[in-house]
Amino acid sequence: MTQINLIAAMAKNRTIGLDNTMPWHLPADLKHFKAITMKHPIIMGRKTYQSIGRPLPGRQNIVVTRNQDFQLDGADVVNSLDQALGLCQGASEIMVIGGANIYQQMLPKAKRLYLTFIDLDVAGDSYFPDWHGLGFKQIDSESHTADETNPYCYRFVTLEAS
């Protein structure tokens, strides 16, 4: 059976976005994201795709949108999460990369959450759903201090459904 994982970076209040952008720049998190998602299908909403601006190389890019006329080069466009999952048959793992609505719908199906907690208070209009009380247990944590490249303290945490 294909394992569904969610990957996200968030500020202290679970903010994941503001005006369709991430309100921080953290190169170490981008490297972490690439390492975890590489060679796995990635599922994202249309707004997440548009914020990235291009298909991510080395991964099957699947974009979910209600817009029946939306088309892209280099990515599969579907109109439901069921269609997205159908395109991933045979994959050992699927990585869900956002946005908030897609995370909310996929959280109950997730086996793992790869979360980056950024020590930052920032306003947002998009939030990662609350996973507390859903039976996820921490299986890994790695803390990092700010440095010349990464302006905030941050933590990579992996949670697994029990």
Short mmCIF file of N, CA and C in Angstrom, two decimals:
data_model
loop_
_atom_site.label_atom_id
_atom_site.label_comp_id
_atom_site.label_asym_id
_atom_site.label_seq_id
_atom_site.Cartn_x
_atom_site.Cartn_y
_atom_site.Cartn_z
N MET A 1 0.84 -1.19 0.00
CA MET A 1 0.00 0.00 0.00
C MET A 1 0.88 1.25 0.00
N THR A 2 0.46 2.22 -0.73
CA THR A 2 1.21 3.47 -0.86
C THR A 2 1.09 4.28 0.43
N GLN A 3 2.24 4.75 0.91
CA GLN A 3 2.27 5.57 2.12
C GLN A 3 2.12 7.04 1.75
N ILE A 4 1.19 7.71 2.42
CA ILE A 4 0.96 9.14 2.19
C ILE A 4 1.65 9.93 3.30
N ASN A 5 2.49 10.88 2.90
CA ASN A 5 3.21 11.73 3.85
C ASN A 5 2.91 13.19 3.54
N LEU A 6 2.89 14.01 4.57
CA LEU A 6 2.75 15.45 4.41
C LEU A 6 4.06 16.10 4.80
N ILE A 7 4.47 17.10 4.05
CA ILE A 7 5.68 17.85 4.39
C ILE A 7 5.35 19.34 4.37
N ALA A 8 5.75 20.04 5.43
CA ALA A 8 5.43 21.47 5.54
C ALA A 8 6.42 22.17 6.46
N ALA A 9 6.59 23.46 6.21
CA ALA A 9 7.33 24.33 7.12
C ALA A 9 6.33 25.33 7.68
N MET A 10 6.48 25.64 8.96
CA MET A 10 5.52 26.55 9.59
C MET A 10 6.16 27.40 10.67
N ALA A 11 5.58 28.58 10.86
CA ALA A 11 5.98 29.46 11.95
C ALA A 11 5.31 28.99 13.24
N LYS A 12 5.56 29.71 14.33
CA LYS A 12 5.07 29.30 15.66
C LYS A 12 3.56 29.08 15.72
N ASN A 13 2.79 29.85 14.98
CA ASN A 13 1.33 29.75 15.05
C ASN A 13 0.75 28.87 13.93
N ARG A 14 1.56 28.00 13.37
CA ARG A 14 1.20 27.08 12.28
C ARG A 14 1.00 27.80 10.95
N THR A 15 1.44 29.06 10.85
CA THR A 15 1.39 29.77 9.57
C THR A 15 2.27 29.06 8.56
N ILE A 16 1.70 28.81 7.36
CA ILE A 16 2.48 28.24 6.27
C ILE A 16 2.56 29.20 5.08
N GLY A 17 1.76 30.25 5.10
CA GLY A 17 1.80 31.17 3.96
C GLY A 17 1.12 32.49 4.23
N LEU A 18 1.48 33.46 3.40
CA LEU A 18 0.86 34.79 3.41
C LEU A 18 0.87 35.30 1.98
N ASP A 19 -0.30 35.63 1.46
CA ASP A 19 -0.43 36.13 0.09
C ASP A 19 0.22 35.19 -0.93
N ASN A 20 0.00 33.90 -0.73
CA ASN A 20 0.48 32.85 -1.64
C ASN A 20 2.01 32.77 -1.72
N THR A 21 2.68 33.15 -0.63
CA THR A 21 4.13 32.98 -0.53
C THR A 21 4.46 32.48 0.87
N MET A 22 5.66 31.93 1.03
CA MET A 22 6.14 31.58 2.36
C MET A 22 6.78 32.84 2.94
N PRO A 23 6.35 33.30 4.11
CA PRO A 23 6.85 34.57 4.65
C PRO A 23 8.21 34.45 5.34
N TRP A 24 9.10 33.65 4.78
CA TRP A 24 10.46 33.50 5.28
C TRP A 24 11.29 32.89 4.16
N HIS A 25 12.60 32.95 4.32
CA HIS A 25 13.52 32.26 3.42
C HIS A 25 14.48 31.47 4.29
N LEU A 26 14.45 30.16 4.16
CA LEU A 26 15.26 29.28 5.00
C LEU A 26 15.90 28.22 4.09
N PRO A 27 17.09 28.49 3.55
CA PRO A 27 17.72 27.58 2.61
C PRO A 27 17.85 26.14 3.12
N ALA A 28 18.13 25.96 4.40
CA ALA A 28 18.27 24.59 4.94
C ALA A 28 16.96 23.82 4.82
N ASP A 29 15.84 24.50 4.96
CA ASP A 29 14.55 23.83 4.82
C ASP A 29 14.30 23.44 3.37
N LEU A 30 14.69 24.28 2.43
CA LEU A 30 14.52 23.95 1.02
C LEU A 30 15.35 22.71 0.66
N LYS A 31 16.55 22.63 1.20
CA LYS A 31 17.41 21.46 0.97
C LYS A 31 16.78 20.21 1.59
N HIS A 32 16.26 20.35 2.79
CA HIS A 32 15.58 19.25 3.49
C HIS A 32 14.36 18.78 2.69
N PHE A 33 13.57 19.73 2.21
CA PHE A 33 12.39 19.43 1.40
C PHE A 33 12.79 18.64 0.15
N LYS A 34 13.82 19.09 -0.52
CA LYS A 34 14.27 18.41 -1.74
C LYS A 34 14.71 16.98 -1.43
N ALA A 35 15.48 16.80 -0.37
CA ALA A 35 15.98 15.47 -0.02
C ALA A 35 14.84 14.50 0.28
N ILE A 36 13.81 14.97 0.97
CA ILE A 36 12.71 14.09 1.36
C ILE A 36 11.77 13.81 0.19
N THR A 37 11.55 14.78 -0.67
CA THR A 37 10.56 14.60 -1.74
C THR A 37 11.14 14.02 -3.03
N MET A 38 12.43 14.08 -3.22
CA MET A 38 13.04 13.65 -4.48
C MET A 38 12.65 12.21 -4.82
N LYS A 39 12.29 11.99 -6.07
CA LYS A 39 11.92 10.70 -6.65
C LYS A 39 10.56 10.18 -6.20
N HIS A 40 9.83 10.98 -5.42
CA HIS A 40 8.47 10.60 -5.01
C HIS A 40 7.47 11.50 -5.72
N PRO A 41 6.28 10.99 -6.03
CA PRO A 41 5.23 11.87 -6.55
C PRO A 41 4.90 12.94 -5.51
N ILE A 42 4.69 14.17 -5.97
CA ILE A 42 4.28 15.24 -5.06
C ILE A 42 2.90 15.73 -5.50
N ILE A 43 2.02 15.89 -4.51
CA ILE A 43 0.66 16.37 -4.74
C ILE A 43 0.54 17.75 -4.12
N MET A 44 0.00 18.69 -4.90
CA MET A 44 -0.16 20.06 -4.40
C MET A 44 -1.39 20.69 -5.02
N GLY A 45 -1.89 21.71 -4.36
CA GLY A 45 -2.97 22.49 -4.91
C GLY A 45 -2.45 23.47 -5.96
N ARG A 46 -3.36 24.05 -6.72
CA ARG A 46 -3.00 24.99 -7.78
C ARG A 46 -2.24 26.20 -7.25
N LYS A 47 -2.69 26.77 -6.13
CA LYS A 47 -2.02 27.95 -5.59
C LYS A 47 -0.60 27.63 -5.16
N THR A 48 -0.40 26.45 -4.58
CA THR A 48 0.96 26.04 -4.21
C THR A 48 1.83 25.94 -5.45
N TYR A 49 1.29 25.30 -6.49
CA TYR A 49 2.04 25.20 -7.74
C TYR A 49 2.39 26.60 -8.26
N GLN A 50 1.42 27.50 -8.28
CA GLN A 50 1.67 28.84 -8.80
C GLN A 50 2.68 29.61 -7.96
N SER A 51 2.73 29.34 -6.65
CA SER A 51 3.72 30.02 -5.80
C SER A 51 5.13 29.49 -6.10
N ILE A 52 5.24 28.22 -6.48
CA ILE A 52 6.54 27.65 -6.86
C ILE A 52 6.92 28.13 -8.26
N GLY A 53 5.94 28.14 -9.15
CA GLY A 53 6.14 28.72 -10.47
C GLY A 53 6.62 27.78 -11.56
N ARG A 54 6.91 26.54 -11.20
CA ARG A 54 7.41 25.58 -12.19
C ARG A 54 7.31 24.17 -11.61
N PRO A 55 7.31 23.16 -12.48
CA PRO A 55 7.36 21.79 -11.94
C PRO A 55 8.70 21.56 -11.25
N LEU A 56 8.68 20.81 -10.16
CA LEU A 56 9.92 20.49 -9.45
C LEU A 56 10.56 19.28 -10.11
N PRO A 57 11.83 19.38 -10.50
CA PRO A 57 12.48 18.28 -11.22
C PRO A 57 12.69 17.06 -10.34
N GLY A 58 12.74 15.88 -10.99
CA GLY A 58 13.02 14.63 -10.29
C GLY A 58 11.84 14.07 -9.54
N ARG A 59 10.66 14.65 -9.74
CA ARG A 59 9.46 14.21 -9.05
C ARG A 59 8.28 14.30 -10.01
N GLN A 60 7.33 13.38 -9.88
CA GLN A 60 6.08 13.51 -10.61
C GLN A 60 5.27 14.60 -9.91
N ASN A 61 4.97 15.67 -10.62
CA ASN A 61 4.22 16.80 -10.07
C ASN A 61 2.74 16.62 -10.41
N ILE A 62 1.90 16.60 -9.38
CA ILE A 62 0.45 16.45 -9.57
C ILE A 62 -0.22 17.65 -8.93
N VAL A 63 -0.97 18.39 -9.73
CA VAL A 63 -1.63 19.61 -9.27
C VAL A 63 -3.13 19.37 -9.24
N VAL A 64 -3.74 19.64 -8.08
CA VAL A 64 -5.17 19.46 -7.89
C VAL A 64 -5.84 20.83 -7.97
N THR A 65 -6.85 20.94 -8.84
CA THR A 65 -7.59 22.19 -9.00
C THR A 65 -9.03 21.89 -9.37
N ARG A 66 -9.92 22.79 -8.97
CA ARG A 66 -11.32 22.65 -9.38
C ARG A 66 -11.54 23.19 -10.79
N ASN A 67 -10.58 23.96 -11.28
CA ASN A 67 -10.67 24.58 -12.60
C ASN A 67 -10.48 23.51 -13.68
N GLN A 68 -11.55 23.17 -14.37
CA GLN A 68 -11.52 22.12 -15.39
C GLN A 68 -10.63 22.49 -16.58
N ASP A 69 -10.38 23.77 -16.79
CA ASP A 69 -9.62 24.22 -17.96
C ASP A 69 -8.13 24.47 -17.67
N PHE A 70 -7.72 24.29 -16.42
CA PHE A 70 -6.33 24.57 -16.03
C PHE A 70 -5.41 23.51 -16.64
N GLN A 71 -4.35 23.95 -17.31
CA GLN A 71 -3.40 23.03 -17.93
C GLN A 71 -1.98 23.51 -17.65
N LEU A 72 -1.06 22.55 -17.58
CA LEU A 72 0.34 22.86 -17.33
C LEU A 72 1.22 21.96 -18.17
N ASP A 73 2.39 22.45 -18.53
CA ASP A 73 3.41 21.60 -19.11
C ASP A 73 4.29 21.09 -17.97
N GLY A 74 4.58 19.81 -17.98
CA GLY A 74 5.48 19.24 -16.98
C GLY A 74 4.83 18.82 -15.68
N ALA A 75 3.50 18.88 -15.62
CA ALA A 75 2.78 18.46 -14.41
C ALA A 75 1.46 17.83 -14.82
N ASP A 76 1.01 16.87 -14.03
CA ASP A 76 -0.32 16.28 -14.23
C ASP A 76 -1.33 17.14 -13.51
N VAL A 77 -2.40 17.52 -14.18
CA VAL A 77 -3.46 18.33 -13.57
C VAL A 77 -4.69 17.45 -13.40
N VAL A 78 -5.22 17.42 -12.18
CA VAL A 78 -6.41 16.62 -11.87
C VAL A 78 -7.41 17.49 -11.13
N ASN A 79 -8.64 17.01 -11.04
CA ASN A 79 -9.70 17.79 -10.42
C ASN A 79 -10.16 17.25 -9.08
N SER A 80 -9.46 16.23 -8.56
CA SER A 80 -9.80 15.71 -7.23
C SER A 80 -8.59 15.01 -6.64
N LEU A 81 -8.60 14.89 -5.32
CA LEU A 81 -7.53 14.15 -4.66
C LEU A 81 -7.58 12.67 -5.01
N ASP A 82 -8.78 12.12 -5.21
CA ASP A 82 -8.88 10.72 -5.62
C ASP A 82 -8.18 10.51 -6.96
N GLN A 83 -8.36 11.44 -7.89
CA GLN A 83 -7.66 11.34 -9.17
C GLN A 83 -6.14 11.44 -8.97
N ALA A 84 -5.73 12.33 -8.09
CA ALA A 84 -4.29 12.48 -7.81
C ALA A 84 -3.72 11.19 -7.26
N LEU A 85 -4.41 10.60 -6.30
CA LEU A 85 -3.94 9.34 -5.71
C LEU A 85 -3.92 8.23 -6.76
N GLY A 86 -4.88 8.23 -7.66
CA GLY A 86 -4.93 7.24 -8.72
C GLY A 86 -3.70 7.30 -9.62
N LEU A 87 -3.16 8.49 -9.83
CA LEU A 87 -1.96 8.63 -10.65
C LEU A 87 -0.71 8.11 -9.95
N CYS A 88 -0.81 7.87 -8.65
CA CYS A 88 0.36 7.46 -7.86
C CYS A 88 0.39 5.96 -7.60
N GLN A 89 -0.50 5.21 -8.21
CA GLN A 89 -0.53 3.77 -7.97
C GLN A 89 0.84 3.19 -8.32
N GLY A 90 1.34 2.35 -7.43
CA GLY A 90 2.65 1.74 -7.63
C GLY A 90 3.77 2.48 -6.93
N ALA A 91 3.53 3.72 -6.51
CA ALA A 91 4.55 4.47 -5.77
C ALA A 91 4.59 3.96 -4.33
N SER A 92 5.78 3.87 -3.76
CA SER A 92 5.87 3.43 -2.37
C SER A 92 5.44 4.54 -1.41
N GLU A 93 5.75 5.79 -1.78
CA GLU A 93 5.40 6.94 -0.95
C GLU A 93 4.92 8.09 -1.83
N ILE A 94 3.99 8.85 -1.29
CA ILE A 94 3.49 10.07 -1.92
C ILE A 94 3.76 11.21 -0.95
N MET A 95 4.22 12.33 -1.47
CA MET A 95 4.49 13.50 -0.65
C MET A 95 3.46 14.58 -0.96
N VAL A 96 2.71 14.99 0.03
CA VAL A 96 1.73 16.07 -0.11
C VAL A 96 2.43 17.35 0.35
N ILE A 97 2.47 18.37 -0.54
CA ILE A 97 3.28 19.55 -0.25
C ILE A 97 2.46 20.84 -0.08
N GLY A 98 1.14 20.73 -0.01
CA GLY A 98 0.33 21.91 0.28
C GLY A 98 -0.68 22.20 -0.80
N GLY A 99 -1.46 23.19 -0.58
CA GLY A 99 -1.57 24.11 0.51
C GLY A 99 -2.49 23.62 1.63
N ALA A 100 -2.99 24.60 2.38
CA ALA A 100 -3.74 24.32 3.60
C ALA A 100 -4.94 23.40 3.36
N ASN A 101 -5.70 23.64 2.32
CA ASN A 101 -6.89 22.82 2.04
C ASN A 101 -6.50 21.38 1.70
N ILE A 102 -5.46 21.21 0.91
CA ILE A 102 -4.98 19.87 0.56
C ILE A 102 -4.46 19.16 1.81
N TYR A 103 -3.69 19.87 2.63
CA TYR A 103 -3.21 19.28 3.89
C TYR A 103 -4.39 18.82 4.75
N GLN A 104 -5.39 19.68 4.89
CA GLN A 104 -6.56 19.36 5.73
C GLN A 104 -7.24 18.08 5.26
N GLN A 105 -7.40 17.93 3.96
CA GLN A 105 -8.08 16.75 3.41
C GLN A 105 -7.22 15.49 3.51
N MET A 106 -5.91 15.63 3.43
CA MET A 106 -5.03 14.47 3.40
C MET A 106 -4.51 14.06 4.78
N LEU A 107 -4.61 14.94 5.77
CA LEU A 107 -4.09 14.63 7.10
C LEU A 107 -4.64 13.32 7.66
N PRO A 108 -5.94 13.03 7.56
CA PRO A 108 -6.44 11.76 8.12
C PRO A 108 -5.87 10.52 7.43
N LYS A 109 -5.34 10.66 6.22
CA LYS A 109 -4.78 9.53 5.48
C LYS A 109 -3.27 9.41 5.64
N ALA A 110 -2.66 10.38 6.31
CA ALA A 110 -1.20 10.46 6.37
C ALA A 110 -0.61 9.45 7.33
N LYS A 111 0.51 8.87 6.91
CA LYS A 111 1.31 7.99 7.78
C LYS A 111 2.39 8.80 8.48
N ARG A 112 3.00 9.74 7.76
CA ARG A 112 4.07 10.55 8.33
C ARG A 112 3.87 12.02 8.04
N LEU A 113 4.32 12.83 9.00
CA LEU A 113 4.37 14.28 8.84
C LEU A 113 5.83 14.70 8.97
N TYR A 114 6.36 15.33 7.95
CA TYR A 114 7.70 15.91 7.99
C TYR A 114 7.50 17.41 8.17
N LEU A 115 7.75 17.89 9.39
CA LEU A 115 7.45 19.28 9.72
C LEU A 115 8.71 20.04 10.07
N THR A 116 8.80 21.25 9.56
CA THR A 116 9.86 22.18 9.96
C THR A 116 9.21 23.27 10.78
N PHE A 117 9.64 23.38 12.03
CA PHE A 117 9.13 24.41 12.93
C PHE A 117 10.13 25.56 12.94
N ILE A 118 9.69 26.73 12.51
CA ILE A 118 10.55 27.90 12.42
C ILE A 118 10.25 28.81 13.60
N ASP A 119 11.31 29.21 14.31
CA ASP A 119 11.16 30.06 15.49
C ASP A 119 10.93 31.50 15.03
N LEU A 120 9.67 31.74 14.64
CA LEU A 120 9.32 33.01 14.03
C LEU A 120 7.86 33.31 14.29
N ASP A 121 7.58 34.53 14.72
CA ASP A 121 6.21 35.02 14.82
C ASP A 121 5.93 35.82 13.56
N VAL A 122 4.96 35.38 12.78
CA VAL A 122 4.67 36.06 11.53
C VAL A 122 3.18 35.94 11.23
N ALA A 123 2.63 36.99 10.65
CA ALA A 123 1.23 36.95 10.23
C ALA A 123 1.10 36.01 9.04
N GLY A 124 -0.07 35.41 8.92
CA GLY A 124 -0.31 34.53 7.79
C GLY A 124 -1.78 34.48 7.44
N ASP A 125 -2.07 33.92 6.27
CA ASP A 125 -3.46 33.70 5.89
C ASP A 125 -3.69 32.24 5.50
N SER A 126 -2.67 31.41 5.72
CA SER A 126 -2.76 29.99 5.42
C SER A 126 -2.05 29.24 6.54
N TYR A 127 -2.71 28.20 7.06
CA TYR A 127 -2.21 27.50 8.24
C TYR A 127 -2.21 26.00 8.04
N PHE A 128 -1.21 25.34 8.65
CA PHE A 128 -1.19 23.88 8.65
C PHE A 128 -2.25 23.41 9.64
N PRO A 129 -3.00 22.35 9.30
CA PRO A 129 -4.06 21.90 10.21
C PRO A 129 -3.49 21.34 11.52
N ASP A 130 -4.30 21.40 12.55
CA ASP A 130 -3.90 20.89 13.87
C ASP A 130 -3.90 19.37 13.85
N TRP A 131 -2.75 18.78 14.10
CA TRP A 131 -2.60 17.32 14.11
C TRP A 131 -2.64 16.74 15.52
N HIS A 132 -2.62 17.60 16.53
CA HIS A 132 -2.63 17.12 17.92
C HIS A 132 -3.92 16.35 18.18
N GLY A 133 -3.83 15.26 18.90
CA GLY A 133 -5.00 14.45 19.20
C GLY A 133 -5.37 13.48 18.10
N LEU A 134 -4.56 13.41 17.03
CA LEU A 134 -4.86 12.50 15.92
C LEU A 134 -3.98 11.25 15.95
N GLY A 135 -3.23 11.07 17.03
CA GLY A 135 -2.45 9.84 17.19
C GLY A 135 -1.07 9.86 16.56
N PHE A 136 -0.54 11.04 16.24
CA PHE A 136 0.82 11.10 15.70
C PHE A 136 1.83 11.14 16.84
N LYS A 137 2.90 10.37 16.67
CA LYS A 137 3.98 10.32 17.67
C LYS A 137 5.28 10.78 17.01
N GLN A 138 6.05 11.56 17.75
CA GLN A 138 7.34 12.03 17.23
C GLN A 138 8.32 10.87 17.16
N ILE A 139 8.96 10.70 15.99
CA ILE A 139 9.96 9.63 15.84
C ILE A 139 11.35 10.20 15.57
N ASP A 140 11.43 11.50 15.27
CA ASP A 140 12.73 12.11 15.01
C ASP A 140 12.63 13.62 15.20
N SER A 141 13.72 14.22 15.67
CA SER A 141 13.77 15.67 15.84
C SER A 141 15.22 16.12 15.73
N GLU A 142 15.42 17.21 15.01
CA GLU A 142 16.76 17.74 14.79
C GLU A 142 16.69 19.26 14.88
N SER A 143 17.34 19.84 15.89
CA SER A 143 17.29 21.29 16.11
C SER A 143 18.50 21.99 15.50
N HIS A 144 18.27 23.21 15.01
CA HIS A 144 19.34 24.00 14.40
C HIS A 144 19.22 25.45 14.86
N THR A 145 20.36 26.08 15.07
CA THR A 145 20.37 27.49 15.42
C THR A 145 20.50 28.33 14.15
N ALA A 146 20.15 29.58 14.27
CA ALA A 146 20.30 30.50 13.14
C ALA A 146 21.78 30.65 12.81
N ASP A 147 22.07 30.92 11.55
CA ASP A 147 23.44 31.17 11.12
C ASP A 147 23.43 32.20 10.00
N GLU A 148 24.56 32.38 9.34
CA GLU A 148 24.65 33.43 8.31
C GLU A 148 23.75 33.15 7.11
N THR A 149 23.41 31.89 6.87
CA THR A 149 22.57 31.52 5.73
C THR A 149 21.10 31.36 6.11
N ASN A 150 20.86 30.87 7.31
CA ASN A 150 19.50 30.59 7.79
C ASN A 150 19.20 31.53 8.96
N PRO A 151 18.39 32.56 8.74
CA PRO A 151 18.24 33.63 9.72
C PRO A 151 17.39 33.30 10.95
N TYR A 152 16.82 32.09 11.01
CA TYR A 152 15.96 31.72 12.14
C TYR A 152 16.40 30.38 12.70
N CYS A 153 16.16 30.18 14.00
CA CYS A 153 16.30 28.85 14.58
C CYS A 153 15.16 28.00 14.02
N TYR A 154 15.41 26.71 13.84
CA TYR A 154 14.39 25.83 13.27
C TYR A 154 14.62 24.40 13.73
N ARG A 155 13.58 23.61 13.58
CA ARG A 155 13.62 22.20 13.98
C ARG A 155 12.96 21.35 12.91
N PHE A 156 13.63 20.28 12.49
CA PHE A 156 13.02 19.28 11.62
C PHE A 156 12.44 18.20 12.51
N VAL A 157 11.16 17.94 12.39
CA VAL A 157 10.48 16.94 13.22
C VAL A 157 9.74 15.97 12.31
N THR A 158 9.86 14.69 12.62
CA THR A 158 9.10 13.67 11.90
C THR A 158 8.12 13.03 12.87
N LEU A 159 6.86 13.01 12.49
CA LEU A 159 5.80 12.39 13.28
C LEU A 159 5.24 11.23 12.48
N GLU A 160 4.84 10.18 13.19
CA GLU A 160 4.26 9.02 12.52
C GLU A 160 2.93 8.66 13.16
N ALA A 161 1.97 8.29 12.33
CA ALA A 161 0.67 7.86 12.84
C ALA A 161 0.85 6.54 13.57
N SER A 162 0.18 6.42 14.72
CA SER A 162 0.32 5.18 15.49
C SER A 162 -0.79 4.21 15.16
#
